[in-house]
Amino acid sequence: MGVPQAMAAVEARASSIRDALHKSQTITDSMVAILGSFDHRLSALETAMRPTQIRTHSIRRAHENIDKTLKAAEVILGQFDLTRKAEAKILRGPHEDLESYLEAIDQLRSIIQFFSKNKTVKSSDGVLNHANALLSKAISKLEDEFRQLLTNYSKPVEPDRLFDCLPDSLRPSSDPPGQKNDGKSSEHQNKSLQPVIYAPLTLIPPRVLPLLHDLAQQMILAGHQQQLFRIYRDTRAAVMEQSLRKLGVERLSKDDVQKMQWEVLEAKIGNWIHYMRIAVKLLFAGEKKICDQIFEGEDSLRNPCFAEVTANSMAVLLSFGEAIARSKRSPEKLFVLLDMYEIMRELQSEIELLFGSKACMEMRESAVSLTKRLAQTAQETFGDFEEAVEKDATKTTVLDGTVHPLTSYVINYVKFLFDYQSTLKQLFQEFDDGDSESQLTAVTTRIMQALQNNLDGKSKQYKDPALTQLFLMNNIHYIVRSVRRSEAKDLLGDDWVQIHRRIVQQHANQYKRVSWAKILQCLTVQGGNSSGSDSSSLSRAMVKDRFKTFNVQFEELHQRQSQWTVPDSELRESLRLAVAEVLLPAYRSFVNRFGPMIENGKNPQKYIRFRPETIESMLNEFFESKTWTEPKR
C-alpha cells in the first residue's frame, strides 16, 4: 500500500474517533442534566414527606407508651392480686401452714415497699394503709404463735432425765438423802478411774427450733425485739426455775444455814454440789444451745436472753454457796468447803464459756467471787483446825489409857485431807506462789505437832505415872501406824516415822520402869541380886514379908492394869513380853532360892500364892480392859 493510502486511512480513523468522543460528551451532558432534574425532584419529594414522617414517629412513641402503661398496670394489678392472696393466708393464721404464713408476711413487706416507691399510683395510700394494718395483724398473730409454740415445748425437766445424762460415777445412788457424802474419798478415787461423759440434754425438740428461729426473725424484722425478748425470757426462765425446784434446789439465807443441824446442812451441801454440776453442765448448757439456735445471728438478743433466763437460777445456787462460805467456821466444815471449792474450780472453764458475754458479766464475776471466798474460808478453817487441836480443852479422859478420841479424830481428819491433795495445792496457790507441796507438808507437820502437844497436856490428867506413859505410848503409836499406812508417809518422810517410833519405845520403857520397878525390888536381895548363893542374907521373916509384898503389889497391878487398854495387838503382845522377860526370870529365881524356906513351914500357899506359870498367864490378861476377878491360885 502506498503512502497516500495509508494517510487516508489514518485520517478516516481519526475522524471516526472525533465523532465518537463528541457523541459521548453529548450523552454525558444529557445524563448530567437528567440527574440534576432527579435531585430537584427528590428534594421536593422529601419536603412533601416530612409531615408524614413526624406523624409516624409520634404514633410509634404513643404505641411504646401504651405498652409501658399496660405493663405497669399489669404489675400494679399483680401487686393487688398478691395483696389479696397474702390477706387470705394471714386471715387463716399461722397455725395451719406456718411456712405459707411466713411467705405471706414476706409478700406483704414487698407490697408495702412497692407502693412506698410508687406514691403516684392512684389509691397507693389506701393500699399502703391496708397492707400495713394487715402486716401488724400478722405480726401480732406471729407473736401468739411464737409464745404458744415456745410454751408447748418448754416443760420443766424431770430429775430422772437429768440423772440419765450424768456419767455413771456421778449418778445418785439408792441411798436415802443425806447419806451421799459418806464416801468422799471413793468419789475422789473414782474420778480418775471412769471416763466422765455427759449425754446432751434436749430441752426443746430439734425439729421445732427452725420454726422458732423463723418466727423470731420475722418479729425482729417487724421491730418487735422487745416483745420477743419478754416472751422468751418469761417462758424459759420460769421453766428453768421449775426444773431446779423439782431437782431440790431451794433458796436459803445465811440465817437459814446457821440454824440447821450439821447433819442436815452437810447433806444439803452435798446436794448443792450435784445441783451446780447439773445446772451448769446440763441445764445452762442446754439453754445456751437453744438460745443460740433460735437467735442465730442476733447477738443483741441472743446474749441478753440467755442472761435473763439463767440469772435468777444462778443467783439462787450461788447464794447458798455464799451463805456457807460466810457462815460460822468449824473444823468439820473444811471438807465440804473443799468439795464446794473443787466443784467451782471444775466448772470454772464452762462458766466462763457459757457466761462469757457482757450481758452475763455479773453472773461470771459472782462465780469467780464465790470460788475465791470458798478458798479463803477453807484456808481460815484450816488455820482454825490447827489452833483447835493445839488448844483442845475437852475434859474427856480415857480411863484405860487407850487412844484418845481427839487422836483418832485428828488422824482421820488428816487422812481425809490427803483425798484432797490436788485441791489443797490449788487452794494454797490462790494465796501464795510458793511450792504447794512444801506448804502441805508444813501444815500437816504442824497439825501433828499440835496434836502431840495436846496429848502431852492430857496425859498429865492421870494420877498414875504408869498410865501416863501407857496413854502417850498408845496415842503416838496410833499416829505413827496411821501415817505409815497412808499417803502422809510420803509427805512427812521416813525420818519423821523413825523419830516417832523411837518416841513410842521411849514411852514403853518408861512404863516398864515406872510400873514394875517397885515390885522388882521385892525380888532382889540388898547388896546383890536374887540369884546369889548366900541365902542367909535374908531371914525367913524377911522372905515371908517379901512374898507378901509381891503378892499384894502384883494383885494390885493385875487388878488395875487388866482394865487398861493397849488396842494394837502387836504392841500389846510386845509390851507383855517385855514385862515377862524382866519379871518372870526374877520371880522364878526368887522362888527357887527362897521358896524352900517357906515351903517347910506352915501354910506355904499363904506366901507363895503364884506359880511362875500363873504369873505368865495373868500377864496375858493385862491391857485387855477387863474387869478384875480373883486370880486362880
XYZ file of C-alpha atoms in Angstrom, residues 41-620:
580
model
C -37.448 16.244 42.306
C -36.155 14.220 45.313
C -35.723 17.403 47.355
C -39.238 18.365 46.567
C -40.465 14.855 47.497
C -38.587 14.895 50.826
C -40.123 18.250 51.645
C -43.519 16.863 50.844
C -42.912 13.649 53.015
C -41.596 15.346 56.234
C -45.031 15.908 57.882
C -45.877 12.257 57.267
C -42.646 11.099 58.932
C -43.327 13.256 62.021
C -46.817 11.786 62.374
C -45.413 8.221 62.039
C -42.793 8.794 64.863
C -45.443 10.191 67.157
C -47.638 7.173 66.545
C -44.719 4.809 67.291
C -43.929 6.633 70.591
C -47.550 6.516 71.528
C -47.555 2.754 70.983
C -44.455 2.379 73.172
C -46.030 4.433 75.961
C -49.172 2.356 75.744
C -47.106 -0.838 76.057
C -45.271 0.574 79.113
C -48.511 1.668 80.705
C -50.079 -1.725 80.123
C -47.064 -3.463 81.636
C -47.092 -1.125 84.671
C -50.776 -1.717 85.060
C -50.133 -5.452 84.957
C -47.504 -5.084 87.746
C -49.858 -2.968 89.853
C -52.690 -5.396 89.276
C -50.275 -8.191 90.208
C -49.490 -6.384 93.472
C -53.194 -6.070 94.173
C -53.580 -9.774 93.468
C -50.638 -10.629 95.761
C -52.189 -8.444 98.451
C -55.433 -10.335 98.178
C -53.692 -13.720 98.348
C -51.467 -12.626 101.252
C -54.505 -11.323 103.106
C -56.238 -14.674 102.728
C -53.229 -16.500 104.197
C -52.884 -14.001 107.042
C -56.557 -14.338 107.949
C -56.204 -18.111 108.132
C -53.450 -17.653 110.717
C -50.048 -19.305 111.109
C -51.189 -22.460 112.844
C -52.331 -24.392 109.747
C -49.374 -23.683 107.496
C -46.611 -21.680 109.148
C -44.317 -21.731 106.137
C -47.051 -20.321 103.870
C -47.911 -17.753 106.537
C -44.303 -16.554 106.702
C -44.235 -16.305 102.894
C -47.371 -14.130 103.069
C -45.633 -11.794 105.512
C -42.659 -11.502 103.156
C -45.112 -10.714 100.318
C -46.768 -8.003 102.389
C -43.395 -6.402 103.068
C -42.642 -6.442 99.315
C -46.056 -4.896 98.558
C -45.509 -2.130 101.107
C -42.091 -1.463 99.669
C -43.554 -1.326 96.111
C -46.296 1.170 96.869
C -43.980 3.241 99.053
C -41.810 3.744 95.964
C -44.827 4.369 93.675
C -46.705 7.067 95.549
C -48.079 8.475 92.223
C -50.232 5.412 91.718
C -53.837 6.237 92.407
C -55.072 4.782 95.734
C -51.485 3.874 96.744
C -52.040 5.386 100.197
C -55.100 3.254 100.741
C -53.262 0.135 99.699
C -50.313 1.032 101.931
C -52.565 1.598 104.943
C -54.350 -1.679 104.343
C -51.082 -3.622 103.862
C -49.533 -2.088 106.991
C -52.598 -2.899 109.066
C -52.564 -6.427 107.693
C -48.846 -6.776 108.467
C -49.394 -5.540 112.018
C -52.147 -8.115 112.499
C -49.901 -10.791 111.003
C -47.039 -9.983 113.393
C -49.441 -9.994 116.329
C -50.587 -13.478 115.363
C -46.939 -14.387 114.900
C -46.179 -13.344 118.470
C -49.021 -15.523 119.692
C -47.736 -18.416 117.634
C -44.181 -17.960 118.926
C -45.441 -17.783 122.508
C -47.669 -20.832 122.090
C -45.048 -22.880 120.295
C -42.363 -21.990 122.856
C -44.721 -22.658 125.762
C -45.925 -26.006 124.384
C -42.392 -27.320 124.076
C -40.960 -25.689 127.215
C -41.578 -28.117 130.041
C -39.656 -28.497 133.328
C -37.060 -31.239 133.133
C -37.727 -34.138 135.487
C -34.814 -35.106 137.777
C -34.626 -38.618 136.316
C -33.973 -37.183 132.862
C -31.163 -35.065 134.277
C -29.662 -38.021 136.154
C -29.730 -40.102 132.960
C -27.446 -37.522 131.325
C -24.820 -37.832 134.075
C -21.827 -40.200 133.932
C -22.418 -43.431 135.870
C -19.984 -42.382 138.610
C -21.971 -39.229 139.355
C -25.490 -40.613 139.304
C -27.266 -40.620 142.669
C -27.239 -43.942 144.478
C -30.255 -45.532 146.075
C -29.115 -44.255 149.487
C -31.548 -42.016 151.329
C -30.927 -38.270 151.049
C -28.216 -37.078 153.358
C -26.100 -40.234 153.060
C -24.487 -39.378 149.748
C -21.489 -37.707 151.332
C -20.262 -40.665 153.335
C -17.964 -41.811 150.565
C -15.991 -38.668 149.852
C -12.745 -40.498 149.294
C -14.232 -43.102 146.973
C -15.731 -40.348 144.835
C -12.312 -38.697 144.578
C -10.717 -42.014 143.621
C -13.385 -42.852 141.065
C -12.880 -39.565 139.245
C -9.725 -40.777 137.590
C -10.925 -44.337 137.022
C -14.023 -43.714 134.915
C -14.465 -41.519 131.841
C -16.671 -38.542 132.621
C -19.129 -38.338 129.734
C -22.294 -36.243 129.868
C -25.136 -37.076 127.499
C -26.530 -33.948 125.792
C -29.792 -32.682 127.256
C -32.576 -31.861 124.767
C -34.678 -29.029 126.181
C -36.709 -28.369 123.003
C -37.126 -30.896 120.133
C -34.658 -30.098 117.321
C -37.451 -30.066 114.698
C -39.139 -27.141 116.489
C -36.061 -24.917 116.711
C -36.017 -23.868 112.990
C -39.682 -22.804 113.280
C -38.951 -20.752 116.371
C -35.943 -19.242 114.612
C -38.050 -18.213 111.601
C -40.760 -16.738 113.816
C -38.147 -14.816 115.793
C -36.604 -13.454 112.604
C -39.969 -12.144 111.385
C -40.623 -10.456 114.717
C -37.174 -8.854 114.622
C -37.805 -7.606 111.059
C -41.056 -6.088 112.275
C -39.189 -4.262 115.041
C -40.732 -6.369 117.800
C -37.462 -7.228 119.545
C -38.711 -6.195 122.978
C -41.862 -8.308 122.712
C -39.772 -11.254 121.530
C -37.303 -10.745 124.405
C -40.073 -10.677 127.031
C -41.839 -13.760 125.665
C -38.627 -15.805 125.590
C -37.377 -14.607 128.979
C -40.646 -15.121 130.835
C -41.272 -18.560 129.367
C -37.805 -20.050 129.584
C -36.804 -18.502 132.938
C -39.892 -19.952 134.612
C -39.152 -23.401 133.174
C -35.503 -23.205 134.289
C -36.502 -22.331 137.841
C -39.144 -25.081 137.939
C -36.595 -27.643 136.730
C -34.225 -26.715 139.560
C -37.014 -26.766 142.137
C -38.002 -30.254 141.019
C -34.378 -31.244 141.422
C -34.408 -29.946 145.003
C -32.811 -26.503 144.753
C -34.124 -24.081 147.354
C -33.253 -20.526 148.291
C -31.540 -20.476 151.700
C -30.164 -17.447 153.503
C -27.171 -17.235 155.811
C -29.560 -17.282 158.785
C -31.242 -20.442 157.468
C -27.841 -22.091 157.169
C -26.791 -21.079 160.689
C -29.926 -22.595 162.225
C -29.515 -26.020 160.609
C -28.217 -29.115 162.345
C -24.831 -30.090 160.931
C -26.065 -33.445 159.557
C -28.862 -31.702 157.643
C -26.568 -28.959 156.381
C -23.899 -31.449 155.285
C -26.496 -33.314 153.220
C -27.684 -30.065 151.628
C -24.113 -29.108 150.752
C -23.584 -32.498 149.125
C -26.767 -31.987 147.131
C -25.718 -28.441 146.181
C -22.535 -29.796 144.612
C -24.643 -32.106 142.422
C -27.044 -29.270 141.622
C -24.210 -26.986 140.473
C -22.824 -29.686 138.211
C -26.247 -30.490 136.732
C -27.197 -26.816 136.320
C -24.008 -25.757 134.545
C -23.203 -28.856 132.503
C -26.763 -29.765 131.538
C -29.440 -27.112 132.104
C -27.454 -23.950 131.391
C -25.509 -25.593 128.570
C -28.755 -26.843 127.020
C -30.348 -23.408 127.346
C -27.348 -21.745 125.697
C -27.622 -24.156 122.791
C -31.304 -23.488 122.054
C -30.857 -19.755 122.640
C -28.026 -19.676 120.101
C -30.142 -21.531 117.532
C -33.331 -19.504 117.952
C -31.470 -16.161 117.881
C -28.737 -17.138 115.440
C -27.052 -14.044 114.056
C -28.823 -11.768 116.540
C -26.222 -11.153 119.262
C -28.151 -8.163 120.571
C -30.904 -10.578 121.626
C -29.111 -13.915 121.979
C -26.833 -12.975 124.877
C -29.310 -10.864 126.896
C -31.982 -13.564 126.554
C -29.647 -16.263 127.884
C -28.518 -13.975 130.697
C -32.076 -13.159 131.771
C -33.254 -16.777 131.591
C -30.447 -18.087 133.812
C -29.861 -15.083 136.104
C -32.261 -15.958 138.921
C -31.417 -19.683 138.891
C -27.696 -18.959 139.009
C -28.213 -16.425 141.789
C -30.103 -18.970 143.926
C -27.329 -21.532 143.511
C -24.501 -19.103 144.211
C -26.282 -17.532 147.180
C -26.276 -20.873 149.001
C -22.544 -21.217 148.378
C -22.015 -17.679 149.703
C -24.115 -18.471 152.786
C -21.917 -21.482 153.557
C -18.686 -19.599 152.869
C -19.743 -16.762 155.176
C -21.242 -18.919 157.933
C -19.505 -19.636 161.225
C -16.345 -21.662 160.674
C -15.848 -25.085 162.254
C -13.352 -27.911 161.590
C -15.956 -30.312 160.190
C -16.834 -27.765 157.502
C -13.374 -27.905 155.941
C -14.119 -30.940 153.791
C -17.406 -29.614 152.458
C -15.732 -26.280 151.780
C -13.062 -28.126 149.816
C -15.761 -30.057 147.965
C -17.508 -26.806 147.107
C -14.262 -25.141 146.069
C -13.437 -28.183 143.976
C -16.726 -28.125 142.040
C -16.389 -24.397 141.377
C -12.878 -24.970 140.018
C -14.151 -27.877 137.939
C -16.912 -25.753 136.422
C -14.835 -22.595 136.011
C -13.979 -23.012 132.320
C -17.566 -23.894 131.412
C -18.955 -20.965 133.371
C -16.558 -18.639 131.550
C -17.640 -20.117 128.216
C -21.393 -20.057 128.899
C -21.411 -16.665 130.615
C -18.668 -15.058 128.551
C -20.756 -12.243 127.073
C -21.051 -8.754 128.504
C -24.707 -9.435 129.372
C -23.607 -12.298 131.670
C -20.720 -10.446 133.302
C -22.410 -10.174 136.724
C -23.004 -13.937 136.962
C -19.489 -14.701 135.778
C -17.995 -12.367 138.377
C -20.246 -13.792 141.109
C -18.994 -17.305 140.349
C -15.354 -16.160 140.494
C -16.059 -14.310 143.738
C -17.624 -17.413 145.319
C -14.623 -19.551 144.314
C -12.247 -17.103 145.999
C -14.478 -16.808 149.050
C -14.588 -20.601 149.458
C -10.799 -20.779 149.128
C -10.333 -18.076 151.747
C -12.796 -19.665 154.184
C -11.230 -23.103 153.684
C -7.777 -21.702 154.380
C -9.009 -19.912 157.510
C -10.766 -23.094 158.651
C -7.513 -24.976 158.124
C -5.778 -22.491 160.428
C -8.621 -22.766 162.941
C -8.251 -26.543 162.981
C -4.549 -26.413 163.742
C -5.225 -23.991 166.602
C -8.194 -26.028 167.851
C -6.059 -29.187 168.034
C -3.363 -27.366 169.953
C -5.817 -25.820 172.421
C -8.433 -28.561 172.666
C -9.509 -28.427 176.296
C -12.105 -31.173 176.361
C -12.222 -32.847 179.752
C -12.777 -36.259 178.210
C -10.363 -38.614 179.927
C -9.863 -42.130 178.635
C -9.661 -44.052 181.922
C -7.998 -47.085 180.362
C -5.187 -45.140 178.654
C -6.323 -46.077 175.147
C -6.278 -43.874 172.042
C -7.985 -40.576 172.815
C -10.966 -39.554 170.615
C -9.061 -36.387 169.685
C -6.214 -38.504 168.282
C -8.451 -40.650 166.103
C -10.414 -37.559 165.030
C -7.309 -35.638 164.007
C -5.747 -38.614 162.223
C -8.947 -39.341 160.308
C -9.116 -35.642 159.504
C -5.599 -35.702 158.086
C -6.354 -38.885 156.130
C -9.336 -37.195 154.527
C -7.158 -34.207 153.707
C -4.989 -36.420 151.550
C -8.000 -37.257 149.390
C -7.939 -33.544 148.543
C -4.214 -33.180 147.842
C -4.590 -31.620 144.413
C -7.398 -29.353 145.638
C -5.368 -28.222 148.649
C -2.360 -27.469 146.486
C -4.548 -25.428 144.156
C -6.013 -23.650 147.170
C -2.567 -22.786 148.519
C -1.664 -21.297 145.137
C -4.650 -18.943 145.384
C -2.727 -17.049 148.072
C 0.930 -17.982 147.604
C 3.040 -18.736 144.532
C 5.425 -20.959 146.520
C 5.800 -24.739 146.344
C 2.335 -26.047 147.209
C 3.627 -29.484 148.246
C 6.024 -27.935 150.743
C 3.142 -25.874 152.125
C 1.024 -29.010 152.522
C 3.910 -30.774 154.287
C 4.393 -27.836 156.637
C 0.687 -27.672 157.507
C 0.466 -31.436 158.119
C 3.580 -31.376 160.299
C 2.188 -28.508 162.363
C -1.103 -30.352 162.868
C 0.740 -33.466 164.041
C 2.864 -31.420 166.422
C -0.202 -29.609 167.734
C -1.817 -32.991 168.440
C 1.240 -34.245 170.308
C 1.398 -31.065 172.368
C -2.226 -31.504 173.327
C -1.729 -35.181 174.187
C 1.165 -34.239 176.457
C -1.189 -31.933 178.303
C -3.935 -34.543 178.549
C -1.506 -37.175 179.828
C -0.944 -35.061 182.941
C -4.555 -35.716 183.990
C -3.574 -39.225 185.129
C -2.527 -39.678 188.737
C -0.748 -42.938 187.900
C 2.526 -42.122 186.083
C 2.496 -45.596 184.518
C -0.865 -44.874 182.918
C 0.507 -41.548 181.710
C 3.252 -43.380 179.818
C 0.848 -46.032 178.522
C -1.514 -43.313 177.246
C 1.269 -41.496 175.402
C 2.645 -44.775 174.029
C -0.805 -45.793 172.690
C -1.544 -42.450 171.076
C 1.859 -41.850 169.472
C 1.865 -45.442 168.221
C -1.589 -44.904 166.686
C -0.340 -41.754 164.955
C 2.771 -43.494 163.591
C 0.864 -46.558 162.404
C -1.765 -44.379 160.686
C 0.881 -42.270 158.957
C 2.748 -45.357 157.739
C -0.437 -46.739 156.202
C -1.460 -43.518 154.461
C -0.160 -41.070 151.875
C 1.004 -38.876 154.733
C 4.127 -41.056 154.924
C 5.309 -39.803 151.518
C 4.755 -36.254 152.666
C 6.211 -36.441 156.211
C 9.033 -38.780 155.229
C 10.773 -41.823 156.720
C 12.772 -39.733 159.191
C 9.573 -38.460 160.806
C 8.282 -42.031 161.108
C 11.521 -43.344 162.636
C 11.752 -40.495 165.150
C 8.228 -41.124 166.372
C 8.705 -44.891 166.537
C 11.569 -44.220 168.930
C 9.273 -41.969 170.964
C 6.808 -44.867 171.246
C 9.586 -47.121 172.500
C 10.710 -44.499 174.995
C 7.198 -44.330 176.480
C 7.070 -48.150 176.626
C 10.374 -48.224 178.505
C 9.182 -45.506 180.835
C 6.019 -47.501 181.529
C 8.075 -50.591 182.466
C 10.344 -48.598 184.719
C 7.566 -46.710 186.498
C 5.156 -49.618 186.750
C 7.436 -52.569 187.582
C 10.490 -51.132 189.309
C 8.921 -51.254 192.770
C 7.715 -54.860 192.534
C 11.036 -55.989 191.152
C 12.701 -54.613 194.273
C 10.794 -57.271 196.280
C 12.600 -59.936 194.300
C 16.117 -58.639 194.883
C 18.442 -59.064 197.831
C 20.024 -55.896 199.119
C 23.624 -55.727 198.168
C 23.297 -58.333 195.446
C 20.898 -59.904 193.040
C 18.360 -62.603 193.775
C 20.379 -65.311 192.186
C 23.160 -65.105 194.754
C 24.122 -68.209 196.769
C 24.008 -66.557 200.167
C 20.515 -67.493 201.389
C 21.316 -66.373 204.878
C 21.316 -62.725 203.716
C 17.514 -62.753 204.237
C 15.796 -64.150 207.268
C 12.726 -66.318 206.984
C 10.578 -63.471 208.269
C 12.016 -61.144 205.671
C 11.350 -63.690 202.929
C 7.767 -64.046 204.064
C 7.423 -60.289 204.024
C 8.901 -60.120 200.531
C 6.422 -62.721 199.230
C 3.507 -60.970 200.915
C 4.561 -57.596 199.444
C 4.979 -59.114 195.985
C 1.571 -60.770 196.176
C -0.186 -57.548 197.164
C 1.599 -55.431 194.567
C 1.131 -57.904 191.759
C -2.555 -58.334 192.536
C -2.963 -54.551 192.566
C -1.128 -54.242 189.280
C -3.176 -57.036 187.765
C -6.424 -55.597 189.035
C -5.626 -52.125 187.744
C -3.731 -52.843 184.534
C -6.022 -55.579 183.287
C -8.512 -52.712 182.971
C -6.085 -50.649 180.951
C -6.033 -50.974 177.168
C -3.410 -51.332 174.511
C -5.655 -51.533 171.431
C -2.974 -52.558 168.956
C -2.468 -56.328 169.261
C 1.192 -56.306 168.212
C 2.057 -53.507 170.615
C 0.079 -55.234 173.389
C 1.919 -58.543 172.949
C 5.243 -56.769 172.681
C 4.643 -54.903 175.933
C 3.512 -58.051 177.784
C 6.563 -59.881 176.527
C 8.869 -57.062 177.620
C 7.367 -57.202 181.151
C 7.504 -61.001 181.241
C 11.155 -61.015 180.174
C 12.002 -58.921 183.230
C 9.523 -60.211 185.807
C 9.388 -63.971 185.226
C 13.136 -64.705 185.467
C 13.373 -62.595 188.616
C 10.336 -64.300 190.187
C 11.486 -67.820 189.278
C 14.906 -67.105 190.689
C 13.451 -65.706 193.930
C 11.056 -68.667 194.331
C 13.786 -71.190 193.617
C 16.178 -69.549 196.075
C 13.847 -68.649 198.944
C 10.854 -70.872 198.310
C 12.203 -73.808 200.328
C 12.397 -71.597 203.420
C 8.628 -71.093 203.199
C 7.547 -74.480 201.929
C 8.975 -76.217 205.024
C 6.823 -74.062 207.286
C 3.084 -73.738 207.950
C 0.694 -72.559 205.230
C 3.280 -72.041 202.464
C 0.462 -71.189 199.976
C -0.257 -68.118 202.081
C 3.053 -66.654 200.947
C 3.822 -68.346 197.653
C 0.436 -67.618 196.128
C 1.558 -67.539 192.483
C 3.444 -70.095 190.475
C 5.574 -68.675 187.642
C 3.136 -70.225 185.178
C 0.275 -68.388 186.890
C 2.170 -65.112 186.698
C 2.748 -65.688 182.997
C -0.938 -66.473 182.447
C -2.048 -63.405 184.388
C 0.323 -61.171 182.437
C -1.633 -62.175 179.337
